[in-house]
XYZ file of C-alpha atoms in Angstrom:
722
model
C 0.000 0.000 0.000
C 1.396 3.388 -0.992
C 1.710 5.768 1.969
C -0.428 8.883 1.827
C 1.254 12.287 1.414
C 2.553 13.666 4.711
C 0.623 16.912 4.223
C -2.631 14.962 4.686
C -1.667 13.906 8.211
C -0.519 17.441 9.008
C -4.060 18.765 8.479
C -5.509 20.027 11.752
C -8.292 17.482 11.609
C -5.965 14.454 11.317
C -2.967 15.695 13.255
C -1.977 13.405 16.144
C -3.548 10.169 14.883
C -1.602 7.024 15.792
C -0.215 4.539 13.281
C -3.170 2.177 13.625
C -5.688 4.939 12.927
C -3.727 6.090 9.886
C -3.554 2.537 8.553
C -7.326 2.092 8.902
C -8.051 5.382 7.141
C -5.607 4.586 4.324
C -7.193 1.134 3.881
C -10.743 2.466 3.720
C -10.007 5.728 1.881
C -8.153 6.573 -1.307
C -5.966 9.193 -2.915
C -7.492 10.749 -6.021
C -5.644 12.580 -8.785
C -7.880 15.091 -10.527
C -7.368 17.120 -13.682
C -8.107 20.804 -14.042
C -11.878 21.521 -14.066
C -12.661 17.975 -12.919
C -15.445 17.594 -10.367
C -14.585 16.246 -6.941
C -18.268 16.092 -5.962
C -21.461 17.789 -7.095
C -24.499 19.161 -5.310
C -26.779 16.323 -4.209
C -24.107 13.571 -4.126
C -24.084 11.332 -1.017
C -21.968 12.992 1.697
C -20.160 10.242 3.574
C -16.509 11.318 3.335
C -14.180 14.255 3.960
C -11.395 15.399 1.657
C -7.926 16.790 2.347
C -6.138 18.654 -0.451
C -2.574 17.342 -0.773
C -1.680 19.564 -3.739
C -3.418 21.978 -6.087
C -6.660 23.710 -5.179
C -10.427 23.129 -5.354
C -13.185 25.732 -5.460
C -16.427 25.168 -3.560
C -19.375 26.874 -5.206
C -23.069 27.139 -4.440
C -26.092 29.365 -4.919
C -26.314 32.000 -2.236
C -29.791 32.648 -0.910
C -31.443 35.230 -3.141
C -29.099 34.639 -6.091
C -29.901 32.802 -9.292
C -26.385 31.695 -10.224
C -23.720 29.773 -8.340
C -20.764 31.648 -6.856
C -17.460 30.508 -5.323
C -17.973 30.202 -1.559
C -14.351 29.378 -0.673
C -11.211 27.761 -2.023
C -9.469 24.767 -0.486
C -5.706 24.646 -1.016
C -2.829 22.443 0.145
C -3.599 21.088 3.624
C -7.212 22.342 3.699
C -10.222 20.144 4.461
C -13.479 20.244 2.512
C -16.721 18.292 2.454
C -17.561 18.870 6.132
C -21.288 18.812 5.339
C -20.953 15.028 5.781
C -21.252 15.766 9.503
C -24.661 17.460 9.162
C -26.726 14.292 9.590
C -26.645 10.598 8.849
C -26.646 9.886 5.099
C -26.766 13.584 4.186
C -25.997 14.978 0.733
C -23.568 17.539 -0.627
C -24.830 21.101 -0.473
C -21.993 22.597 -2.538
C -20.056 21.648 -5.647
C -16.281 21.117 -5.547
C -14.282 21.522 -8.757
C -10.503 21.542 -9.197
C -9.098 24.857 -10.416
C -5.844 23.133 -11.333
C -4.400 19.627 -11.243
C -4.872 18.368 -7.711
C -4.215 15.418 -5.438
C -6.961 14.867 -2.873
C -7.206 12.292 -0.072
C -10.670 10.885 0.578
C -11.311 10.078 4.267
C -14.464 8.026 5.067
C -16.227 9.761 7.934
C -17.300 6.559 9.704
C -13.729 5.245 9.783
C -12.384 8.594 10.988
C -14.871 8.741 13.856
C -14.085 5.169 14.876
C -10.349 5.772 14.781
C -10.528 9.030 16.731
C -13.071 7.675 19.211
C -10.720 4.865 20.237
C -8.471 7.480 21.795
C -11.254 8.752 24.099
C -14.256 11.057 23.998
C -12.204 14.232 24.159
C -10.499 13.577 20.832
C -13.762 12.750 19.069
C -15.426 15.827 20.544
C -12.558 18.008 19.268
C -12.896 16.592 15.753
C -16.687 16.973 15.754
C -16.371 20.563 16.960
C -13.927 21.397 14.173
C -16.123 19.790 11.543
C -19.267 21.544 12.779
C -17.541 24.897 12.841
C -16.241 24.474 9.287
C -19.642 23.301 8.013
C -21.317 26.257 9.761
C -18.877 28.685 8.180
C -19.721 27.336 4.727
C -23.418 27.687 5.572
C -23.012 31.297 6.691
C -21.231 32.123 3.471
C -24.233 30.910 1.445
C -26.784 33.129 3.224
C -27.800 36.559 2.028
C -27.507 37.890 5.593
C -23.785 37.230 6.014
C -22.486 38.087 2.537
C -22.033 41.748 3.544
C -20.770 41.069 7.085
C -17.226 41.740 8.163
C -15.063 38.731 9.067
C -15.148 39.808 12.709
C -18.963 39.663 12.772
C -18.962 36.223 11.165
C -16.529 35.018 13.820
C -18.866 36.340 16.517
C -21.750 34.373 15.026
C -19.596 31.250 14.730
C -18.519 31.423 18.371
C -22.110 31.774 19.597
C -23.740 29.297 17.187
C -25.687 26.445 18.760
C -26.546 23.436 16.628
C -29.992 21.947 16.934
C -31.439 18.875 15.218
C -35.243 18.858 14.940
C -37.065 15.592 14.032
C -39.856 15.592 11.475
C -43.109 16.998 12.855
C -41.601 18.712 15.914
C -41.870 22.445 16.613
C -38.883 24.773 16.585
C -41.188 27.140 18.430
C -44.921 27.660 18.700
C -47.179 30.598 17.955
C -47.079 32.886 21.017
C -43.825 31.481 22.448
C -41.271 33.961 23.864
C -38.360 34.682 21.460
C -34.895 33.544 22.506
C -32.872 33.120 19.287
C -32.679 33.623 15.547
C -32.249 30.570 13.338
C -30.427 29.634 10.147
C -31.533 26.512 8.277
C -28.470 24.357 7.702
C -30.330 21.448 6.144
C -33.917 20.270 5.776
C -37.241 22.006 5.292
C -39.650 23.699 7.708
C -43.168 25.100 7.562
C -44.154 28.437 9.056
C -47.737 27.967 10.248
C -50.543 29.982 11.814
C -53.692 28.651 13.441
C -56.832 28.934 11.329
C -59.925 27.857 13.290
C -58.027 24.994 14.847
C -56.272 23.959 11.617
C -52.662 24.814 10.814
C -52.280 27.051 7.783
C -48.940 26.956 5.978
C -47.660 30.495 5.491
C -44.196 29.766 4.089
C -41.616 27.090 3.553
C -38.130 27.617 4.961
C -35.147 25.857 3.406
C -31.380 25.713 3.570
C -29.813 29.145 4.003
C -32.993 30.862 5.237
C -32.942 33.161 8.270
C -36.025 33.236 10.494
C -37.137 33.985 14.027
C -35.193 37.263 14.242
C -38.008 39.777 13.883
C -39.475 39.467 17.380
C -36.110 39.538 19.169
C -35.658 43.307 19.567
C -39.054 43.967 21.190
C -39.337 40.546 22.824
C -42.711 40.088 21.112
C -44.401 36.663 21.189
C -43.812 34.533 18.108
C -46.275 35.461 15.336
C -46.066 32.050 13.651
C -45.209 28.505 14.611
C -42.331 26.794 12.811
C -42.507 23.008 12.356
C -39.949 20.665 10.782
C -41.292 19.025 7.607
C -38.446 16.521 7.784
C -35.288 15.900 9.819
C -33.801 19.393 10.026
C -30.481 20.862 11.171
C -30.618 24.417 12.514
C -28.000 26.879 13.677
C -29.409 28.956 16.533
C -27.894 32.382 17.283
C -28.778 33.539 20.825
C -30.799 36.747 21.023
C -28.170 39.028 22.587
C -25.420 38.028 20.156
C -27.658 38.292 17.126
C -28.925 41.752 18.065
C -25.369 43.079 18.436
C -24.439 41.908 14.918
C -27.827 42.869 13.406
C -27.684 46.456 14.677
C -24.321 46.904 12.991
C -25.729 45.503 9.722
C -29.333 46.740 9.361
C -29.284 46.619 5.558
C -28.109 43.010 5.431
C -30.774 41.944 7.914
C -33.619 43.623 5.978
C -32.571 41.892 2.757
C -32.318 38.465 4.374
C -35.655 38.327 6.190
C -37.986 35.547 5.125
C -40.897 36.314 7.485
C -41.738 40.025 7.671
C -44.181 41.594 10.092
C -47.259 43.387 8.816
C -47.583 41.291 5.674
C -48.370 37.696 4.843
C -45.204 35.644 4.353
C -44.494 34.312 0.860
C -46.160 31.085 -0.068
C -43.014 29.348 -1.241
C -39.302 29.854 -1.335
C -37.481 31.294 -4.300
C -35.670 28.592 -6.235
C -38.396 26.046 -5.428
C -41.083 24.574 -7.622
C -44.285 26.552 -7.993
C -46.306 23.339 -8.026
C -48.688 22.974 -5.116
C -47.476 20.146 -2.865
C -49.019 18.806 0.311
C -45.495 18.082 1.553
C -42.717 20.008 -0.166
C -40.107 18.193 1.911
C -40.929 14.989 0.081
C -40.099 16.620 -3.239
C -36.823 17.927 -1.861
C -35.481 14.588 -0.600
C -36.800 12.303 -3.373
C -34.225 11.138 -5.900
C -36.526 8.904 -7.948
C -40.237 9.606 -7.599
C -42.905 7.369 -9.110
C -45.735 9.504 -10.514
C -48.937 8.651 -12.369
C -50.657 11.039 -14.769
C -54.250 10.927 -13.542
C -55.542 12.339 -16.843
C -54.244 9.233 -18.631
C -54.416 6.489 -15.990
C -57.253 4.077 -16.816
C -57.218 2.566 -13.283
C -56.549 -0.914 -14.649
C -54.086 -1.980 -11.923
C -51.494 -3.330 -14.375
C -48.726 -1.433 -12.571
C -49.420 -3.126 -9.219
C -49.825 -6.680 -10.468
C -46.823 -6.438 -12.803
C -44.743 -5.282 -9.825
C -45.924 -8.288 -7.804
C -45.221 -10.582 -10.751
C -41.701 -9.196 -11.116
C -40.708 -10.396 -7.633
C -40.413 -13.994 -6.508
C -42.491 -13.450 -3.358
C -45.454 -12.099 -5.344
C -45.706 -8.964 -3.199
C -46.233 -5.666 -4.998
C -43.791 -2.897 -4.079
C -46.305 -0.187 -4.958
C -49.855 0.658 -3.935
C -51.867 2.910 -6.253
C -52.786 5.193 -3.389
C -51.010 8.322 -2.210
C -50.719 12.092 -2.464
C -52.242 13.977 -5.356
C -50.208 16.857 -6.774
C -51.897 19.606 -8.743
C -50.085 22.380 -10.581
C -51.681 25.286 -12.464
C -51.673 24.472 -16.174
C -50.283 20.968 -15.634
C -51.845 17.507 -15.390
C -52.743 16.173 -11.927
C -50.197 13.662 -10.675
C -50.569 10.824 -8.200
C -47.541 9.853 -6.104
C -48.325 6.217 -5.209
C -46.774 4.395 -2.272
C -43.433 3.327 -3.707
C -39.857 3.889 -2.548
C -38.472 7.195 -3.798
C -34.785 6.463 -3.031
C -34.357 9.505 -0.805
C -31.228 11.598 -0.687
C -31.422 11.359 3.118
C -32.963 7.902 3.685
C -34.580 7.814 7.123
C -35.003 4.036 6.784
C -31.228 3.445 6.894
C -30.588 5.139 10.219
C -32.140 2.610 12.628
C -31.456 -0.611 10.688
C -29.670 -2.789 13.298
C -27.981 -5.144 10.827
C -27.049 -2.796 7.980
C -29.469 -4.614 5.666
C -30.383 -1.339 3.945
C -27.658 0.152 1.761
C -27.217 2.796 -0.893
C -25.135 2.350 -4.030
C -22.929 4.902 -5.767
C -25.873 6.165 -7.859
C -27.920 6.838 -4.740
C -30.333 3.923 -5.151
C -31.465 2.503 -1.810
C -31.634 -1.311 -1.607
C -32.357 -4.027 0.957
C -30.149 -7.088 1.474
C -32.818 -9.622 2.338
C -30.253 -12.124 3.653
C -29.297 -9.614 6.380
C -32.842 -8.488 7.225
C -34.256 -9.754 10.535
C -37.771 -8.451 9.897
C -37.683 -6.073 12.864
C -39.698 -3.434 10.972
C -37.566 -0.449 12.053
C -37.183 0.733 8.464
C -40.929 0.467 7.760
C -41.674 2.563 10.854
C -38.996 5.133 9.962
C -40.190 5.757 6.376
C -42.401 8.879 6.539
C -44.436 7.793 3.502
C -45.034 4.107 4.340
C -43.111 2.970 1.272
C -41.596 -0.109 2.961
C -43.719 -3.193 3.632
C -43.133 -6.402 5.563
C -43.554 -9.611 3.553
C -43.070 -13.325 4.262
C -39.362 -14.125 4.199
C -38.042 -16.421 1.463
C -36.545 -19.796 2.317
C -33.266 -19.165 4.212
C -29.884 -20.277 2.943
C -28.124 -23.109 4.726
C -26.641 -22.004 8.023
C -28.649 -18.756 8.281
C -31.398 -18.156 10.889
C -35.031 -18.187 9.843
C -37.046 -14.987 10.303
C -40.769 -14.941 9.469
C -40.793 -11.507 7.818
C -38.497 -9.431 5.640
C -38.643 -5.781 4.584
C -39.457 -5.187 0.910
C -39.501 -2.012 -1.175
C -39.115 -0.865 -4.758
C -35.695 -1.796 -6.140
C -36.318 -0.184 -9.561
C -36.365 -3.760 -10.965
C -32.598 -3.824 -10.732
C -31.073 -6.100 -13.318
C -34.041 -5.910 -15.692
C -32.974 -4.488 -19.055
C -36.491 -3.231 -19.762
C -36.508 -1.132 -16.574
C -39.210 -0.949 -13.883
C -42.012 -3.432 -14.545
C -44.731 -0.985 -13.460
C -43.650 1.566 -16.064
C -43.370 -1.086 -18.746
C -46.797 -2.574 -18.006
C -48.849 0.619 -18.368
C -50.863 0.491 -21.622
C -51.324 4.285 -21.671
C -47.780 5.232 -20.559
C -49.278 7.163 -17.661
C -46.619 6.156 -15.129
C -42.958 7.145 -14.940
C -39.992 7.551 -12.620
C -38.784 11.154 -12.361
C -36.326 13.219 -10.368
C -38.655 15.900 -8.949
C -35.797 18.374 -8.559
C -35.255 18.209 -12.336
C -38.714 17.470 -13.746
C -40.677 19.788 -11.438
C -38.748 22.967 -12.115
C -39.710 26.523 -11.134
C -42.083 28.270 -13.528
C -41.613 31.851 -14.589
C -44.740 34.019 -14.312
C -47.002 33.315 -17.271
C -44.849 30.425 -18.498
C -46.532 27.231 -19.680
C -45.989 24.152 -17.542
C -43.513 21.732 -19.092
C -44.583 18.079 -19.402
C -43.446 16.010 -16.435
C -43.732 12.580 -18.033
C -41.993 11.518 -21.256
C -43.946 11.938 -24.480
C -46.331 9.054 -25.145
C -46.241 6.833 -28.191
C -49.240 7.961 -30.307
C -51.752 5.297 -31.354
C -53.612 7.109 -34.120
C -50.943 6.737 -36.887
C -51.007 2.949 -36.468
C -54.793 2.782 -36.373
C -55.027 4.991 -39.435
C -52.510 2.798 -41.257
C -54.405 -0.372 -40.323
C -57.687 1.172 -41.544
C -56.135 2.172 -44.875
C -54.647 -1.305 -45.296
C -58.046 -2.891 -44.565
C -59.738 -0.628 -47.116
C -57.054 -1.439 -49.651
C -57.597 -5.171 -49.217
C -61.329 -4.708 -49.756
C -60.806 -2.661 -52.944
C -58.093 -4.830 -54.487
C -59.755 -8.087 -53.660
C -57.922 -11.031 -52.150
C -58.472 -14.706 -52.754
C -60.691 -16.677 -50.398
C -57.890 -18.852 -49.019
C -55.284 -16.105 -48.436
C -57.841 -13.772 -46.838
C -59.319 -16.572 -44.726
C -55.944 -17.716 -43.425
C -54.899 -14.119 -42.711
C -58.171 -13.412 -40.856
C -57.771 -16.572 -38.761
C -54.186 -15.719 -37.791
C -55.185 -12.160 -36.844
C -58.094 -13.374 -34.689
C -55.783 -15.785 -32.857
C -53.287 -12.927 -32.325
C -56.065 -10.773 -30.884
C -57.150 -13.527 -28.493
C -53.531 -14.178 -27.444
C -53.116 -10.522 -26.376
C -54.717 -11.021 -22.957
C -52.466 -14.009 -22.256
C -49.233 -12.530 -23.587
C -49.468 -9.353 -21.529
C -49.530 -11.448 -18.354
C -46.405 -13.398 -19.227
C -43.082 -12.189 -17.849
C -41.807 -11.170 -21.273
C -41.191 -7.524 -20.230
C -42.658 -6.289 -23.517
C -43.978 -2.743 -23.598
C -47.689 -2.835 -22.826
C -48.160 0.392 -24.769
C -46.823 -1.180 -27.965
C -48.903 -4.333 -27.408
C -51.996 -2.182 -26.759
C -51.480 -0.269 -30.025
C -50.731 -3.485 -31.927
C -53.875 -5.114 -30.515
C -56.118 -2.287 -31.737
C -54.369 -2.142 -35.107
C -54.662 -5.911 -35.608
C -58.376 -5.678 -34.763
C -59.006 -3.059 -37.441
C -56.967 -5.037 -39.963
C -58.721 -8.320 -39.049
C -62.122 -6.752 -39.652
C -61.011 -5.491 -43.078
C -59.594 -8.891 -44.053
C -62.807 -10.647 -42.890
C -64.977 -8.326 -44.986
C -62.683 -8.986 -47.963
C -63.023 -12.718 -47.280
C -66.859 -12.834 -47.316
C -67.330 -10.206 -49.995
C -69.684 -7.227 -50.147
C -72.696 -9.201 -48.815
C -72.523 -10.954 -45.475
C -73.741 -14.543 -46.013
C -76.369 -16.092 -43.704
C -74.015 -18.790 -42.395
C -71.183 -19.325 -39.877
C -68.802 -17.122 -41.875
C -71.309 -14.270 -41.777
C -71.873 -14.692 -38.035
C -68.103 -14.730 -37.546
C -67.780 -11.466 -39.447
C -70.520 -9.794 -37.388
C -69.103 -10.952 -34.050
C -65.647 -9.784 -35.101
C -67.098 -6.408 -36.111
C -68.769 -6.094 -32.695
C -65.524 -6.998 -30.948
C -63.533 -4.447 -32.953
C -66.073 -1.642 -32.589
C -66.469 -2.215 -28.827
C -62.685 -2.286 -28.507
C -62.316 1.000 -30.381
C -65.074 2.483 -28.208
C -63.144 1.320 -25.158
C -60.015 2.971 -26.497
C -61.905 6.248 -26.895
C -63.317 5.941 -23.369
C -59.785 5.333 -22.071
C -58.871 8.769 -23.399
C -61.930 10.706 -22.209
C -63.052 9.164 -18.907
C -59.738 9.393 -16.924
C -59.774 13.182 -17.331
C -63.299 13.314 -15.922
C -62.257 11.137 -12.993
C -59.169 13.216 -12.263
C -61.306 16.349 -12.026
C -63.510 14.676 -9.399
C -60.752 13.222 -7.208
C -59.672 15.162 -4.148
C -57.659 12.195 -2.950
C -57.029 8.949 -4.744
C -59.413 6.116 -3.904
C -59.032 2.673 -5.425
C -62.014 1.552 -7.567
C -62.865 -1.249 -5.133
C -63.059 1.277 -2.271
C -65.647 3.600 -3.847
C -68.709 1.775 -2.451
C -67.446 1.916 1.127
C -66.302 5.498 0.577
C -69.892 6.642 -0.003
C -70.992 4.971 3.247
C -68.105 6.594 5.136
C -69.146 10.013 3.831
C -72.726 9.418 5.004
C -71.390 8.843 8.510
C -69.176 11.922 8.334
C -72.147 14.076 7.284
C -74.161 12.826 10.248
C -71.301 13.541 12.665
C -70.671 16.965 11.117
C -74.312 17.953 11.812
C -74.114 17.051 15.490
C -73.954 20.081 17.743
C -74.361 22.630 14.944
C -76.588 25.693 15.098
C -80.241 25.659 14.037
C -79.304 27.817 11.040
C -76.829 25.221 9.759
C -79.318 22.384 10.290
C -82.032 24.321 8.474
C -79.704 24.989 5.541
C -78.861 21.302 5.414
C -82.517 20.258 5.296
C -83.530 22.860 2.684
C -80.518 22.774 0.395
C -77.722 20.340 1.227
C -79.806 17.206 1.739
C -81.669 17.625 -1.599
C -78.275 18.242 -3.219
C -76.965 15.076 -1.582
C -79.885 12.881 -2.706
C -80.400 14.231 -6.231
C -80.455 11.234 -8.558
C -79.024 13.120 -11.515
C -76.599 15.095 -9.359
C -73.505 13.076 -10.390
C -74.429 13.547 -14.069
C -74.751 17.320 -13.654
C -71.435 17.446 -11.802
C -69.650 15.647 -14.637
C -71.408 17.729 -17.305
C -70.512 21.009 -15.554
C -66.784 20.212 -15.894
C -66.231 21.888 -12.525
C -63.541 20.825 -10.096
C -64.615 19.964 -6.563
C -63.421 23.321 -5.277
C -65.392 25.179 -7.946
C -68.484 23.124 -7.120
C -68.066 23.952 -3.426
C -67.879 27.668 -4.205
C -71.022 27.446 -6.360
C -72.953 25.605 -3.645
C -71.801 28.018 -0.944
C -72.965 30.947 -3.083
C -76.450 29.385 -3.238
C -76.436 28.974 0.535
C -75.435 32.614 1.025
C -78.349 33.631 -1.199
C -80.662 31.381 0.789
C -79.546 33.098 4.002
C -80.465 36.422 2.431
C -76.831 37.579 2.186
C -75.104 38.417 -1.052
C -72.134 36.291 -1.933
C -68.915 37.904 -0.681
C -67.053 39.920 -3.262
C -63.975 38.409 -4.782
C -61.040 38.941 -2.468
C -63.254 40.088 0.428
C -62.233 38.954 3.883
C -64.183 36.221 5.668
C -66.131 37.112 8.807
C -63.814 37.662 11.729
C -63.456 34.925 14.303
C -65.855 35.241 17.173
C -68.474 37.301 15.312
C -72.118 36.266 15.559
C -72.322 35.413 11.829
C -69.262 33.194 11.982
C -70.587 31.440 15.085
C -73.998 30.675 13.539
C -72.493 29.227 10.350
C -69.643 27.335 12.044
C -69.209 23.943 10.386
C -71.139 24.889 7.234
C -68.034 24.764 5.037
C -67.269 21.236 6.255
C -70.795 20.120 5.361
C -70.516 21.677 1.906
C -67.230 19.852 1.354
C -68.699 16.513 2.443
C -71.882 16.659 0.324
C -69.898 17.700 -2.760
C -67.451 14.866 -2.180
C -70.383 12.455 -1.760
C -71.814 13.506 -5.131
C -68.330 13.219 -6.668
C -67.946 9.692 -5.253
C -71.206 8.615 -6.895
C -69.979 10.118 -10.171
C -66.662 8.292 -9.789
C -68.461 4.983 -9.351
C -70.455 5.568 -12.542
C -67.398 6.642 -14.534
C -65.384 3.687 -13.260
C -68.175 1.346 -14.360
C -68.137 2.982 -17.808
C -64.355 2.697 -17.954
C -64.580 -1.033 -17.354
C -68.089 -1.816 -18.656
C -67.149 -1.880 -22.325
C -65.008 -4.947 -21.655
C -68.132 -7.119 -21.182
C -69.463 -6.857 -24.767
C -65.900 -6.800 -26.080
C -64.917 -10.070 -24.405
C -68.270 -11.681 -25.211
C -67.958 -10.788 -28.901
C -64.332 -11.976 -28.946
C -65.278 -15.324 -27.375
C -68.098 -15.729 -29.877
C -65.725 -14.927 -32.734
C -63.253 -17.523 -31.506
C -65.951 -20.237 -31.268
C -67.344 -19.338 -34.693
C -63.836 -19.386 -36.160
C -63.365 -22.954 -34.935
C -66.764 -23.977 -36.370
C -65.959 -22.250 -39.653
C -62.606 -24.033 -39.962
C -64.247 -27.393 -39.197
C -66.939 -26.738 -41.803
C -64.366 -25.794 -44.444
C -62.254 -28.864 -43.622
C -65.279 -31.129 -44.113
C-alpha cells in the first residue's frame, strides 16, 4: 500500500492520529488525482466522506440565498479540508459543488472510519474533531446566506462562536405561535413550515429551506412569536442567541432587511425562491426524493397493471407499490398521483435505525435491501415517513442462516431488468414514470406554460389509421378466399392471445402491445370483410364477421373511453381512492355528514334540510357534476354561493375577507363549510363509481364478442375442412 502524502496527516483534523488509525483510514479511503476543471463532488451527491487537499486547489461553489447563479464560496488549497457537510446528519448529501481549479491530489477520508479511529483514543479527541467539523460546516453555511455576505469577518466570527446546533425531528416544533423569542435561526439542512392557526387547523404560510434566516423579527421587542415553525423533515438548525444576534444585526441593518424571510405586517411568501411553484401537500418529500414514481391521472385508466406487474416481477409475489397516495396539482399541468413506492431519498430515514445494515445505498444513490441480512424487525418500515416499505413473508433461508418470518421489501427499480421498472413497462397508456422531482418539477416563470413532467407518449392514431387504410385497400383490391381466410384466422388468434401474452413475464412494452392489438383488430375486420365479400352470407362465416365487427367496434369504443373518462375522474378526485373502495367510501361520507351535523346551530341544520340534503340525494346530481366540468373546489364555491343567497346575504365579493373569528355570523355558520365539502365529495364519489363502471363496462361486450368470434372461427374451420 502506498503511503499517503505527509501533508494529509498534518491537516488540523488528522494531526496526532496514531499509526493504527492512519492505517485504517488509508485502507478504507483513497488518494485521487484530478485534472483541471474535474469535479470532486457535485451538489446532491451522497456525503459520507471528507477530503484533504494534498496539492493543487479546489473551489467550492453554491447558490447563495437570493441569487440565481452559483458563486465561489471558498477555495481549499494544500492542507485544507473540505466536504464537512458530511457531519450534518446521517446519510446527508452535498450542499456545494467542488471543482478543481488546477491539477490536484486529494485524499478521501471516510467519515465513519475517521470517527471510529478518533473515538478509540477517548471522547475528548472525538469531541474536538466533531467541533472542528461543525464549525467548518457552519462557516460554509453562513457564506451561502444573504444575511452574512455583507458582514465583516469579525462579525462572522462572533456568530460562529455563539452558534448552537440543533437537530429537529420531522413533525416537531422549533417554536410555537405565542412562544417567547430567545434566538434567531439559520436553516443548515432540511425544510420547515411556518404555520398559523386557522380555526383549529394549521395554515402553511411559508416554507423555509437551507440558508434561510427566520425567528429574528421578534427579538428586539421581545414580542411573542407570530407564527409557529414546524420541521417538515429531519432538520439541522443553527441557533444564534438573542443578545449576540442583536449586536451583529444592529451593525448591519441593511443586510438583515434583505435576508428576512418572514416580515411583520404582511403575509409571508407562499413558497421559497428557487423552489417549484407546483402545489405540494409536503414540499419536503419533493426535496429529498431522488426517484419519484408519478402517475398522470388524466391518462391512468385505473386498470391496476402497474401493481400486479410489480408483484409478478418479484419472486415473493408482493407488490412494491400501492396505487394510493398524495395527489399533486399544478396550475396548467396535469394532476399527478404519487403512489406508495420507494423514492430512493437523498437522506434515507429508513437506513438510520437498521440494526444489521441490511439497507444500503449504491454509488448512484439507489437505496436497496439485502434480504439475507434483514431480521424483519420493521424499524425501516416505521422510519419511512411515507409508508413505502412493507413487511412480507421471508423467502426460504440459505443453509446455516437463521429463519425470520418476515423481511422488509420495497421498490428496487427492478434492478437487473434491461427493460426497466415493470410498473412503467406494463402501463398500456404510458401514464406512469420515474422522475427526479428536482429536475422534472422545475420553477415556472410568471405566465410560463408548464412543461410536461412525463416523457412523451407513443401515439396510437398513426397505427390505427394505417391499419384502416390497409383494410380498405384489401377490400378494394380483392384477395383470394384462401389467403384472406388464413390471414383473418391468424389475426383473430393474435387478438385472443393478447390477454395471455401481456400477463407473461416477457417484459414487452404494454403500450406497444396495446397499439398493436387495436391495429390488428381493425386489420382483421377489413380482411374478414374482404373474405366474405360485399354481402354478409347467412351462415357461420357471416356470423363470424358480425361478431368480429362487434368486438372491434367495442374495442375501439373502449379505447376512446380510455382517453376521455380518466380526465373526468381526475377532475372529481380530491384524494385517490381505489375503484374497489368507492362503495365503502360513499358509506363513510354518510357517517361523516351525520357527525358533522351534530352540535351545529339551528341555522346550519335548516340549511342542510332545505338545500344540502336535496343536493346530496339528487339522482341526476352526479351527471350534472360531470357535465358542468367543474372541479370539486369550484363546485363547493357554487354551492356556498347558493347557501349565502338562501340566508339572504349576497355572496362575498372576490377577495373580500371572511367574517372575523368570534363574530355572531361566523358562530352561527360554524361547520357549514365542512358540510358543503362533504356533500360535494359524496356527489363526486357517486360520479366516480359511474365513470369507473363505464371505464370497465365496455369490456363485457368486447370479451363476449371476442369469445363468440373464436368459437365461430373454430366452427368455420371445421366446416371448411369437411
